[in-house]
Tab-separated table of C-alpha atoms (C1' of nucleotides) in Angstrom:
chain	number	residue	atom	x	y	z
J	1	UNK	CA	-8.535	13.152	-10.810
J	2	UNK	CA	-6.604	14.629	-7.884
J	3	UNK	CA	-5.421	13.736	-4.645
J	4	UNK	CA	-5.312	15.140	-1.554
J	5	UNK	CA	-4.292	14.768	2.542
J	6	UNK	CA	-7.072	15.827	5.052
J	7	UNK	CA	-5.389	15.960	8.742
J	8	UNK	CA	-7.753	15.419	11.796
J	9	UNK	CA	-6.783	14.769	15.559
J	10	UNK	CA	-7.981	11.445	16.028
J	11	UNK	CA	-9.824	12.470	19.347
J	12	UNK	CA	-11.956	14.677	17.253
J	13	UNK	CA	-12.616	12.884	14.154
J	14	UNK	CA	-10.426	10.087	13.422
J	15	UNK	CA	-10.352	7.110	10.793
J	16	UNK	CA	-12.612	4.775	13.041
J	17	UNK	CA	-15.443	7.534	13.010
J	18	UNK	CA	-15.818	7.877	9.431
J	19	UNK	CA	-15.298	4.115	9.051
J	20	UNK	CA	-18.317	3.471	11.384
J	21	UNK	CA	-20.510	6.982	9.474
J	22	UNK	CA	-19.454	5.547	5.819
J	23	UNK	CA	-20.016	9.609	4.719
J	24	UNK	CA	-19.136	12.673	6.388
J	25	UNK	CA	-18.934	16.503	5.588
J	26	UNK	CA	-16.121	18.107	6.107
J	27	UNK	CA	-16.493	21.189	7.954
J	28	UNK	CA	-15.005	22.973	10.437
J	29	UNK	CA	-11.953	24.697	8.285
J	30	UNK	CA	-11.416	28.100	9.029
J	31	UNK	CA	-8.763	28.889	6.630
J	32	UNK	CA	-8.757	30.824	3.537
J	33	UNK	CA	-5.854	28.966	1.593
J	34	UNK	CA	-8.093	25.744	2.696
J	35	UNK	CA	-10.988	27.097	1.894
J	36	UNK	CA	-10.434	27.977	-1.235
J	37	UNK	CA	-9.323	24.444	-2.280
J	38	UNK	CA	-12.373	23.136	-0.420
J	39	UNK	CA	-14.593	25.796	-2.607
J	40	UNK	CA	-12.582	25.511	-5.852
J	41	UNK	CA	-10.142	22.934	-6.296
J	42	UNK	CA	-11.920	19.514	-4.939
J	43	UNK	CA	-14.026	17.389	-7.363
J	44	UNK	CA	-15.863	14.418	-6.494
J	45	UNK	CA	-14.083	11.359	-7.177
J	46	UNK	CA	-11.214	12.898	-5.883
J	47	UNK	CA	-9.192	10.486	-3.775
J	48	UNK	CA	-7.866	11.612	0.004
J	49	UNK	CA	-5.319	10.520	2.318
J	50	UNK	CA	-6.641	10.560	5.632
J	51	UNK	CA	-4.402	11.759	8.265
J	52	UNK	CA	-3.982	11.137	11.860
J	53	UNK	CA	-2.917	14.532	13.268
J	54	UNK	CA	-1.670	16.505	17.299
J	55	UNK	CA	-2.037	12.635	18.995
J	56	UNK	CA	0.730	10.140	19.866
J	57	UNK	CA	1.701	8.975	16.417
J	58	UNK	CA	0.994	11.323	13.994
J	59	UNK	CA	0.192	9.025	10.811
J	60	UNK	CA	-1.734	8.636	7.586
J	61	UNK	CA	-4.436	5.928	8.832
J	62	UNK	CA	-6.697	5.173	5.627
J	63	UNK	CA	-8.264	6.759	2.591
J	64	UNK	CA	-11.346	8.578	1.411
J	65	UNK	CA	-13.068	10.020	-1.710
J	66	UNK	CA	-15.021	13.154	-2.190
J	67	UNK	CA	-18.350	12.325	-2.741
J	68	UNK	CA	-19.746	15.987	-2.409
J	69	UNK	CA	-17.612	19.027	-4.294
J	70	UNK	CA	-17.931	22.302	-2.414
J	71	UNK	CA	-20.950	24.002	-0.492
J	72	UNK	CA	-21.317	26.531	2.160
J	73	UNK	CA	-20.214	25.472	5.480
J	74	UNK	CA	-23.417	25.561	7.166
J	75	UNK	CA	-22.048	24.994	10.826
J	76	UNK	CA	-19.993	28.332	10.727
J	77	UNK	CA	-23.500	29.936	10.981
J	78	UNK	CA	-24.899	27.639	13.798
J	79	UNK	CA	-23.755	29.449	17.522
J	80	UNK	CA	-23.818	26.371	18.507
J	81	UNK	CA	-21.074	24.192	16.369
J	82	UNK	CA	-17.738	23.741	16.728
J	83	UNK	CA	-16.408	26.664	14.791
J	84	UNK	CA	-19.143	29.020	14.833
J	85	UNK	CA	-18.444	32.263	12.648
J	86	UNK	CA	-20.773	35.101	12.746
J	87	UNK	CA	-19.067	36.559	9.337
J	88	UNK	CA	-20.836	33.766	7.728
J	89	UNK	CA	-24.426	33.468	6.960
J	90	UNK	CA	-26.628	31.435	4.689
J	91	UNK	CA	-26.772	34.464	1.999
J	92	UNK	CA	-23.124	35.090	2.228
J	93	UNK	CA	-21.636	32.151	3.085
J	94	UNK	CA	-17.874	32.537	4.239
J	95	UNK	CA	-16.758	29.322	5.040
J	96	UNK	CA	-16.917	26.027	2.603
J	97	UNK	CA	-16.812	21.478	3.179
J	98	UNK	CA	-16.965	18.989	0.948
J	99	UNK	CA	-18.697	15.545	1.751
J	100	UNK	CA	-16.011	12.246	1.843
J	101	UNK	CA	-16.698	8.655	2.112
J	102	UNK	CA	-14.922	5.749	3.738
J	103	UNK	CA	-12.810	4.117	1.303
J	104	UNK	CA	-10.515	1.914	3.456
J	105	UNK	CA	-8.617	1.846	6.645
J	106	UNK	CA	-4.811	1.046	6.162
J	107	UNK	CA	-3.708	-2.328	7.830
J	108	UNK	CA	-0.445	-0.958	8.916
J	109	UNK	CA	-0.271	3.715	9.443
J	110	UNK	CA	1.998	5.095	7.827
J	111	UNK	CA	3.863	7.079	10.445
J	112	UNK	CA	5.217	10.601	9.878
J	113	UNK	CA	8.128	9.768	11.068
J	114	UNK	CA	8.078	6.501	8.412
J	115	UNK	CA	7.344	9.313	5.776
J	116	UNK	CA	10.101	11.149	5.910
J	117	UNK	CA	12.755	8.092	5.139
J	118	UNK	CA	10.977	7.756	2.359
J	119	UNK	CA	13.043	9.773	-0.271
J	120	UNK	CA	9.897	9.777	-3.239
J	121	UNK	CA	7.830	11.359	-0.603
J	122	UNK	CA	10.210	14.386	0.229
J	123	UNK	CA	8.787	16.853	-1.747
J	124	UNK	CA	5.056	16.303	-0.268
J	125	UNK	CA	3.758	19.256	1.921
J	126	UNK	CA	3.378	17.185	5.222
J	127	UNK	CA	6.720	16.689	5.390
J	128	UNK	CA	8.084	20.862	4.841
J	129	UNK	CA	9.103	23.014	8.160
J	130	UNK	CA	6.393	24.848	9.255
J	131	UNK	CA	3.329	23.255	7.254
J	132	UNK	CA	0.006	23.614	9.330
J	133	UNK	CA	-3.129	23.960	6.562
J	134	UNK	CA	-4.850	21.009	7.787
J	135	UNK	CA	-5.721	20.005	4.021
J	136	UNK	CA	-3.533	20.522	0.470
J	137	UNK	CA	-2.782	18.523	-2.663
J	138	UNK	CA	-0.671	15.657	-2.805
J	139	UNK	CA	1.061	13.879	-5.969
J	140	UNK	CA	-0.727	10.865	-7.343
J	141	UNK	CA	3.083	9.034	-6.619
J	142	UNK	CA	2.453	10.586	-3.133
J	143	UNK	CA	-0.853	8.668	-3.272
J	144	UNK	CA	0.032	5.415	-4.228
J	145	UNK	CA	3.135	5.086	-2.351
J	146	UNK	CA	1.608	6.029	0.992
J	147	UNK	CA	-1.506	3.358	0.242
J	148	UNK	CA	1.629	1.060	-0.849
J	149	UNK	CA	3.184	1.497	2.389
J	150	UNK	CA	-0.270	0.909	4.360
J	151	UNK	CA	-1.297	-2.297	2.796
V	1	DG	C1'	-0.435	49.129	3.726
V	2	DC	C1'	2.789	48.294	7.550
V	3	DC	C1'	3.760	45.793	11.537
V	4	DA	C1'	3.394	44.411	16.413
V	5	DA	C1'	0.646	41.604	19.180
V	6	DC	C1'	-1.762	37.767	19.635
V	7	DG	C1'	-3.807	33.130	18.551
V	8	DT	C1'	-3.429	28.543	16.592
V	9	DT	C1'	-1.298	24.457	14.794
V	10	DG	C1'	1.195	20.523	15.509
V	11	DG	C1'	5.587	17.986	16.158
V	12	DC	C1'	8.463	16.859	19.735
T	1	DG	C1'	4.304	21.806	28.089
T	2	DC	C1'	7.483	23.998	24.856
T	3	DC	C1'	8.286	26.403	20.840
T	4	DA	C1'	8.683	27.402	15.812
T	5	DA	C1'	5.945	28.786	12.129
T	6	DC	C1'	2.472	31.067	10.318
T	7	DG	C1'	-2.295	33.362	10.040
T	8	DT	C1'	-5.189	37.070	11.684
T	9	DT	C1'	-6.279	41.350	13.848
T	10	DG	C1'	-6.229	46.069	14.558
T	11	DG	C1'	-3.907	50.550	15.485
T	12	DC	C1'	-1.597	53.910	13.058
DNA sequence: GCCAACGTTGGC
DNA sequence: GCCAACGTTGGC
């Protein structure tokens, strides 16, 4: 099993919304590095740290699982979604999600700024200059210690 | 295939 | 709103 950190802006997507939905796809990346690990690298029963991203207090807020490994994207070929992509069609789909599921909100967020004190945590892609894929693998001591600090 | 210009992300 | 970092685009 692997583990992961999804970031959304909380005015888009947040913790509360896939709370109150239970299941969600994940679409919407338009990345190739993300991509890839959305197509390739994600299984189900995967576990995610779901994080709280461009708002006040950036934050890891909760966790999910990967209920649904990778399939085509099918908003990037729907002019009328988010992130529409004419590149992308059903026969040659570009652009790939995978479904997640509520698993729990944390009673306390783990701040970013919280994070980085945290020397076992140092090594974890959040935390290095210049890091913007909005998803990416995370240590299963990453994991635990972030759901340690939450609850 | 290089690289400048431009766009986006995201913390602050 | 600023800016650093990085991805993408497109001319050559």
């Amino acid at each position: 099993m692997n583990y992961w950190l999804f970031k959304s802006e909380p005015g888009c997507y947040g913790i509360d919304h896939l709370k109150k939905d239970k299941t969600e796809h994940w679409d919407g990346v338009r990345n190739y590095q993300a991509r890839n690990m959305l197509r390739d690298d994600i299984k189900k029963g995967d576990m995610v740290i779901f994080y709280h991203s461009s708002c006040k207090v950036p934050a890891a807020v909760g966790v999910a699982k990967v209920v649904k490994e990778g399939y085509p994207d099918f908003t990037a070929w729907d002019p009328k979604s988010e992130h529409p992509d004419p590149k992308s069609t059903p026969d040659k789909p570009l652009w790939y999600m995978v479904d997640i599921a509520f698993v729990k909100k944390f009673e306390s967020e783990v701040s970013l700024q919280e994070m980085r004190t945290i020397r076992e945590l140092g090594d974890m892609q959040l935390l290095k200059r210049g890091n913007r894929l909005s998803l990416f693998p995370i240590s299963k001591r990453h994991f635990n210690v972030i759901t340690e600090l939450g609850s």
